[in-house]
XYZ file of N, CA and C in Angstrom:
381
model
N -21.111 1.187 7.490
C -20.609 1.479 8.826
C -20.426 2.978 8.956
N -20.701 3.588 10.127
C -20.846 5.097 10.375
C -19.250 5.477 10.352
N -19.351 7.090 10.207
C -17.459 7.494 10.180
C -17.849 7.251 11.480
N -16.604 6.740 12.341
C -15.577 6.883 13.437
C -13.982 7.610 12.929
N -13.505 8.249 14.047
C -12.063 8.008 14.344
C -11.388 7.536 13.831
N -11.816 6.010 14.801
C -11.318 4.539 15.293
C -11.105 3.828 13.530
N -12.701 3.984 12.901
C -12.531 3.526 11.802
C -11.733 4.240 10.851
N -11.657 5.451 10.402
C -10.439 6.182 10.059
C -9.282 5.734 10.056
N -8.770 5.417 11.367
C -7.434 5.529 11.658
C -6.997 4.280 11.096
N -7.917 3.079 11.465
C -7.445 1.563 11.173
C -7.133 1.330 9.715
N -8.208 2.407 8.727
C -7.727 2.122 7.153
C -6.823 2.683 7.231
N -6.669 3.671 7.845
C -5.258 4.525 6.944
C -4.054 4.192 7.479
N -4.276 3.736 8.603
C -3.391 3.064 9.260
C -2.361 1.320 8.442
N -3.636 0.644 8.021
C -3.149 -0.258 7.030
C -2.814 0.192 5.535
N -3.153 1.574 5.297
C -2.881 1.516 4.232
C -1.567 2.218 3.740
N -1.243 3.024 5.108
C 0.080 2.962 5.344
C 0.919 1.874 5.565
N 0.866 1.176 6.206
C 1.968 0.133 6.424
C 2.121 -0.845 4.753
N 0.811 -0.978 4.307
C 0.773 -1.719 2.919
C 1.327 -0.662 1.949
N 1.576 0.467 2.095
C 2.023 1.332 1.258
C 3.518 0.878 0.246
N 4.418 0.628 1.064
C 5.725 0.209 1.352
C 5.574 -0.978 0.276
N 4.780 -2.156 0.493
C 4.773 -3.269 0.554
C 4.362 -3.642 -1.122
N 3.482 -2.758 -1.521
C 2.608 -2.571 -2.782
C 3.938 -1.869 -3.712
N 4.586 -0.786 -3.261
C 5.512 -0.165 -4.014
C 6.905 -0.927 -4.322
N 7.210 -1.909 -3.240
C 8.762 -2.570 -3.484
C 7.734 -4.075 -4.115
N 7.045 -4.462 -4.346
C 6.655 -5.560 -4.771
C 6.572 -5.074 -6.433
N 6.010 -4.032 -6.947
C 5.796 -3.397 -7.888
C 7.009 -3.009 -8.809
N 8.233 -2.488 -7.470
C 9.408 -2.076 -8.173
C 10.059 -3.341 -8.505
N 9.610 -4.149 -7.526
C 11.154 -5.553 -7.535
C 10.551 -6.427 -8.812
N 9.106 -6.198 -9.669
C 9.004 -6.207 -10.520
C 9.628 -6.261 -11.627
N 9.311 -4.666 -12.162
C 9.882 -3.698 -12.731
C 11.500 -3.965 -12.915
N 12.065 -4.086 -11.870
C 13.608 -4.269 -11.809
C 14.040 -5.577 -11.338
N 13.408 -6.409 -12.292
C 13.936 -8.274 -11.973
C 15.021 -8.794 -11.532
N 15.881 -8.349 -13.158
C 17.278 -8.921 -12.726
C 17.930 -8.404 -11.678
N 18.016 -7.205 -11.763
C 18.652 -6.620 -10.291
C 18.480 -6.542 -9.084
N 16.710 -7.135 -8.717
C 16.439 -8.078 -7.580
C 17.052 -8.680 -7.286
N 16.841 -9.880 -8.724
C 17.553 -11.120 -8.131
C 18.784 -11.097 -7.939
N 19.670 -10.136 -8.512
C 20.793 -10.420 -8.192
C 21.465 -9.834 -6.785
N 21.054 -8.693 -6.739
C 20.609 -8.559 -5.509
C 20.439 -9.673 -4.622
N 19.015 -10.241 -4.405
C 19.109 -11.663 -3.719
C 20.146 -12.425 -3.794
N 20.970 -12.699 -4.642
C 21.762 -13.390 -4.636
C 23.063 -13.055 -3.757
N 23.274 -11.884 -3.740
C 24.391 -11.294 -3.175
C 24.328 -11.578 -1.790
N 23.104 -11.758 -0.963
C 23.002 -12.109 0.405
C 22.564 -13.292 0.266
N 22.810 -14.260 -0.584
C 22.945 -15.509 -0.156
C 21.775 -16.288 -0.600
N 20.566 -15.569 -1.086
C 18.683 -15.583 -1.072
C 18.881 -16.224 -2.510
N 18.525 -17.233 -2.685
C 18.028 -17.907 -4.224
C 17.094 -16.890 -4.918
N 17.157 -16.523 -6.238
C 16.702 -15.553 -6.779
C 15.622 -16.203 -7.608
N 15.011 -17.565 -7.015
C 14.354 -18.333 -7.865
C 13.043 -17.861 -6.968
N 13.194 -17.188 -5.827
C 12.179 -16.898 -4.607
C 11.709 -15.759 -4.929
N 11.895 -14.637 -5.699
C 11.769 -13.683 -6.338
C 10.032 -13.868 -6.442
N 9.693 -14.572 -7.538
C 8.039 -14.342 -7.663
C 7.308 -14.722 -6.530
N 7.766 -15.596 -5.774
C 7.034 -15.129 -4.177
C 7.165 -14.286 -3.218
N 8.247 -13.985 -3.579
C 8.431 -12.144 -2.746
C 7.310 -11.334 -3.517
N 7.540 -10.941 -4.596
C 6.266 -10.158 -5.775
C 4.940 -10.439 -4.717
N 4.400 -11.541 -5.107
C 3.050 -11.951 -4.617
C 2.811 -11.580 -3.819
N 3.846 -11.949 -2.427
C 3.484 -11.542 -0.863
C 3.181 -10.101 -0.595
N 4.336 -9.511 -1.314
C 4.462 -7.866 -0.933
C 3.021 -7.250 -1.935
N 2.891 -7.834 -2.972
C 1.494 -6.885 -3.503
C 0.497 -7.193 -2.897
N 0.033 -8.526 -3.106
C -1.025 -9.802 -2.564
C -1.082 -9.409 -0.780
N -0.472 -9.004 -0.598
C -0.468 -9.025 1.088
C -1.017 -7.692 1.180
N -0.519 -6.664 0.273
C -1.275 -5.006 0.710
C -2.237 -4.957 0.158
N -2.745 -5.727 -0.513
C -3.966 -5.185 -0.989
C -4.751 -5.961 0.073
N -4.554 -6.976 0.265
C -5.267 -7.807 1.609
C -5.428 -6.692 2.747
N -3.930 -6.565 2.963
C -4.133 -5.620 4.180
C -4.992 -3.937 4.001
N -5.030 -3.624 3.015
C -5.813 -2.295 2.223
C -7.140 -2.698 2.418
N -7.734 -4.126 1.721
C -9.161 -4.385 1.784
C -9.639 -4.940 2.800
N -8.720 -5.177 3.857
C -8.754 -5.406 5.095
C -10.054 -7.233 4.938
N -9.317 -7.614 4.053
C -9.481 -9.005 3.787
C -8.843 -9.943 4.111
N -8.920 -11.041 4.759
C -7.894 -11.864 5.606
C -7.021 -11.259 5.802
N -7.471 -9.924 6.841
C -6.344 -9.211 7.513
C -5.190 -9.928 8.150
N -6.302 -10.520 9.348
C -5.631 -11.124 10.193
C -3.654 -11.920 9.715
N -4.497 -12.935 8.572
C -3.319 -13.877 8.018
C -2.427 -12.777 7.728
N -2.692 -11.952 6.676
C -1.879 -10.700 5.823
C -0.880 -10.660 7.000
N -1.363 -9.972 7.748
C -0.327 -9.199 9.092
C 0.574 -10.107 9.334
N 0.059 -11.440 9.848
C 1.063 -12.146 10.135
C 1.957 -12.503 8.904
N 1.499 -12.665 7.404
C 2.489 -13.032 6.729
C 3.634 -11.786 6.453
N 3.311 -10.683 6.635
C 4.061 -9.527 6.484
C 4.561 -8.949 7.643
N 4.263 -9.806 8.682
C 5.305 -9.072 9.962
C 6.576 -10.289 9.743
N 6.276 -11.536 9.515
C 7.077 -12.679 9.182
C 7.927 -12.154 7.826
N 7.592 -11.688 6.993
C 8.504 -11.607 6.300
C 9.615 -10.126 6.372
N 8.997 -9.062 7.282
C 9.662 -8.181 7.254
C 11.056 -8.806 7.864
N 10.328 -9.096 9.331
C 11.508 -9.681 10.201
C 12.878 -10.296 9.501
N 12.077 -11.587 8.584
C 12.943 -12.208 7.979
C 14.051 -11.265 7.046
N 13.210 -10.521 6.063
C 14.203 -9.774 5.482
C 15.046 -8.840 6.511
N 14.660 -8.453 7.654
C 15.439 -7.652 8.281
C 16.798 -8.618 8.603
N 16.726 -9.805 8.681
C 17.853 -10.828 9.083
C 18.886 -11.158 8.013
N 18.348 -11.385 7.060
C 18.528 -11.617 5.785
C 19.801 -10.299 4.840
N 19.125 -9.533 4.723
C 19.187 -7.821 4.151
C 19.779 -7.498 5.064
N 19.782 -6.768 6.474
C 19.777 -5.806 6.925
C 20.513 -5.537 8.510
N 21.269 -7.011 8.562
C 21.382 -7.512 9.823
C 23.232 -6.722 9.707
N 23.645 -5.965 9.028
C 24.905 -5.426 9.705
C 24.538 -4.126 10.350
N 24.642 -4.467 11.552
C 24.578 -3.288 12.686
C 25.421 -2.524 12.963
N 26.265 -2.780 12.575
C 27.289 -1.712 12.063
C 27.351 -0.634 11.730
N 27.015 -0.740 10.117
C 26.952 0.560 9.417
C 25.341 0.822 9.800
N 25.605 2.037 9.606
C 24.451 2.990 10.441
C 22.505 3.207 9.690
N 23.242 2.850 8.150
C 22.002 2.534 7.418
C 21.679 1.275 7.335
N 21.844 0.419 7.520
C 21.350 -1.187 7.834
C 21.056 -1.034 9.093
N 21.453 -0.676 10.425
C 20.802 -0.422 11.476
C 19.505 0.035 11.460
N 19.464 1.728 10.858
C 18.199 1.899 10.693
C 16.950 0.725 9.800
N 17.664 0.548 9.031
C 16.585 -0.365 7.890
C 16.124 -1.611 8.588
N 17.231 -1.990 9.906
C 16.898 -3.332 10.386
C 15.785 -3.124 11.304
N 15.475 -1.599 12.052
C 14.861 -1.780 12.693
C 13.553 -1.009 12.559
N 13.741 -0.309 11.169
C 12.140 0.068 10.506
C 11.648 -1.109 10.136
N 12.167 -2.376 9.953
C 11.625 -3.634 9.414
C 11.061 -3.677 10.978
N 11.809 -4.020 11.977
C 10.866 -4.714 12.983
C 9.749 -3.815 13.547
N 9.888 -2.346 13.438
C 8.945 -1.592 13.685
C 7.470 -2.452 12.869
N 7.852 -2.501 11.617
C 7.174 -2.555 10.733
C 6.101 -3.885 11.467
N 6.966 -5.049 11.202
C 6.530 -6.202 11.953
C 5.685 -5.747 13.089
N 6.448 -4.875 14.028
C 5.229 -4.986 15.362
C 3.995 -4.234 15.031
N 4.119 -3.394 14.135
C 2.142 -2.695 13.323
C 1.704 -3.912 13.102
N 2.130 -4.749 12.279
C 1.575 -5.857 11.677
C 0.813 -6.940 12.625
N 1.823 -6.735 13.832
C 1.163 -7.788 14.764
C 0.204 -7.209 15.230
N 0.477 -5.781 16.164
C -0.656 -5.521 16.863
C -2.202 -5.479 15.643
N -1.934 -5.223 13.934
C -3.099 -5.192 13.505
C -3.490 -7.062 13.159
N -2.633 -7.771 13.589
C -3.353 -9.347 13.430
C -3.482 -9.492 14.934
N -3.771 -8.973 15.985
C -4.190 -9.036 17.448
C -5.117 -8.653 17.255
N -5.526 -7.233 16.874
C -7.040 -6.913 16.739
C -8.121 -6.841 15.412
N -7.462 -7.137 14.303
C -8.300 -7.070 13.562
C -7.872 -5.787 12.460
N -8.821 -5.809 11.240
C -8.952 -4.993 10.362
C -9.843 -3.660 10.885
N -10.740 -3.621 11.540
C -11.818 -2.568 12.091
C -12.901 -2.405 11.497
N -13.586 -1.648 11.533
C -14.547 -1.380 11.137
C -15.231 -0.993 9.788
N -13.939 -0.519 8.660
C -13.610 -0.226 7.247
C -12.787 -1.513 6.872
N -13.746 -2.998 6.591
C -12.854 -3.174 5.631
C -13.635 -4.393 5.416
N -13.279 -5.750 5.166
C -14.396 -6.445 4.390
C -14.354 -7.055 5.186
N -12.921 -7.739 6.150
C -13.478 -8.957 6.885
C -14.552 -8.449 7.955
N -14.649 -7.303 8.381
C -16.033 -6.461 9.272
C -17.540 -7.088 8.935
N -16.921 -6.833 7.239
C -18.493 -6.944 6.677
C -19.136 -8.740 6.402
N -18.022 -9.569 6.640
C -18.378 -10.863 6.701
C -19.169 -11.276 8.161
């Protein structure tokens, strides 16, 4: 596929938003127990842990190879949201505010990129 813009923008565009997603899946790894316990502290069974992992890596690289974009987006605007409810829902203090609503930011990239697609750089194009 020829450079565009358009095509430009759409990888880097996902590969920003998967950026996030690849790095806390990687860390929440790395730092198990204190995930889970973590999870636990808001209430989240810490037995859900290796499907958080999966989603957040498994989902950016989807969304990176722009391979079942479409699904990706939606499973990662769904789960931001969720964690924003979950995590992030005291509006109160002023840093859970922000965090609640870089999550839904987050979510609405996700949608508008499962409305239109991966673009022109990425595999589901090339199917």
């Amino acid at each position: 596929t020829a450079f565009t813009p358009a095509a430009l923008a759409d990888l880097a565009g996902r590969a920003g938003q998967a950026a996030i997603f690849l790095l806390s899946g990687l860390n929440k790894n790395g730092a198990y127990e204190g995930t889970q316990a973590y999870m636990a502290s808001a209430g989240v069974p810490g037995l859900l842990l290796p499907a958080v992992i999966v989603l957040e890596v498994i989902g950016a690289l989807l969304l990176v190879a722009g391979f079942q974009t479409r699904l990706a987006a939606v499973a990662l605007a769904c789960f931001s949201v969720l964690s924003a409810l979950l995590f992030h829902f005291n509006l109160a203090d002023q840093m859970q505010f922000i965090l609640f609503f870089k999550n839904i930011a987050m979510a609405g990239g996700f949608l508008v990129v499962a409305a239109h697609g991966a673009g022109a750089w990425s595999l589901d194009a090339r199917r």
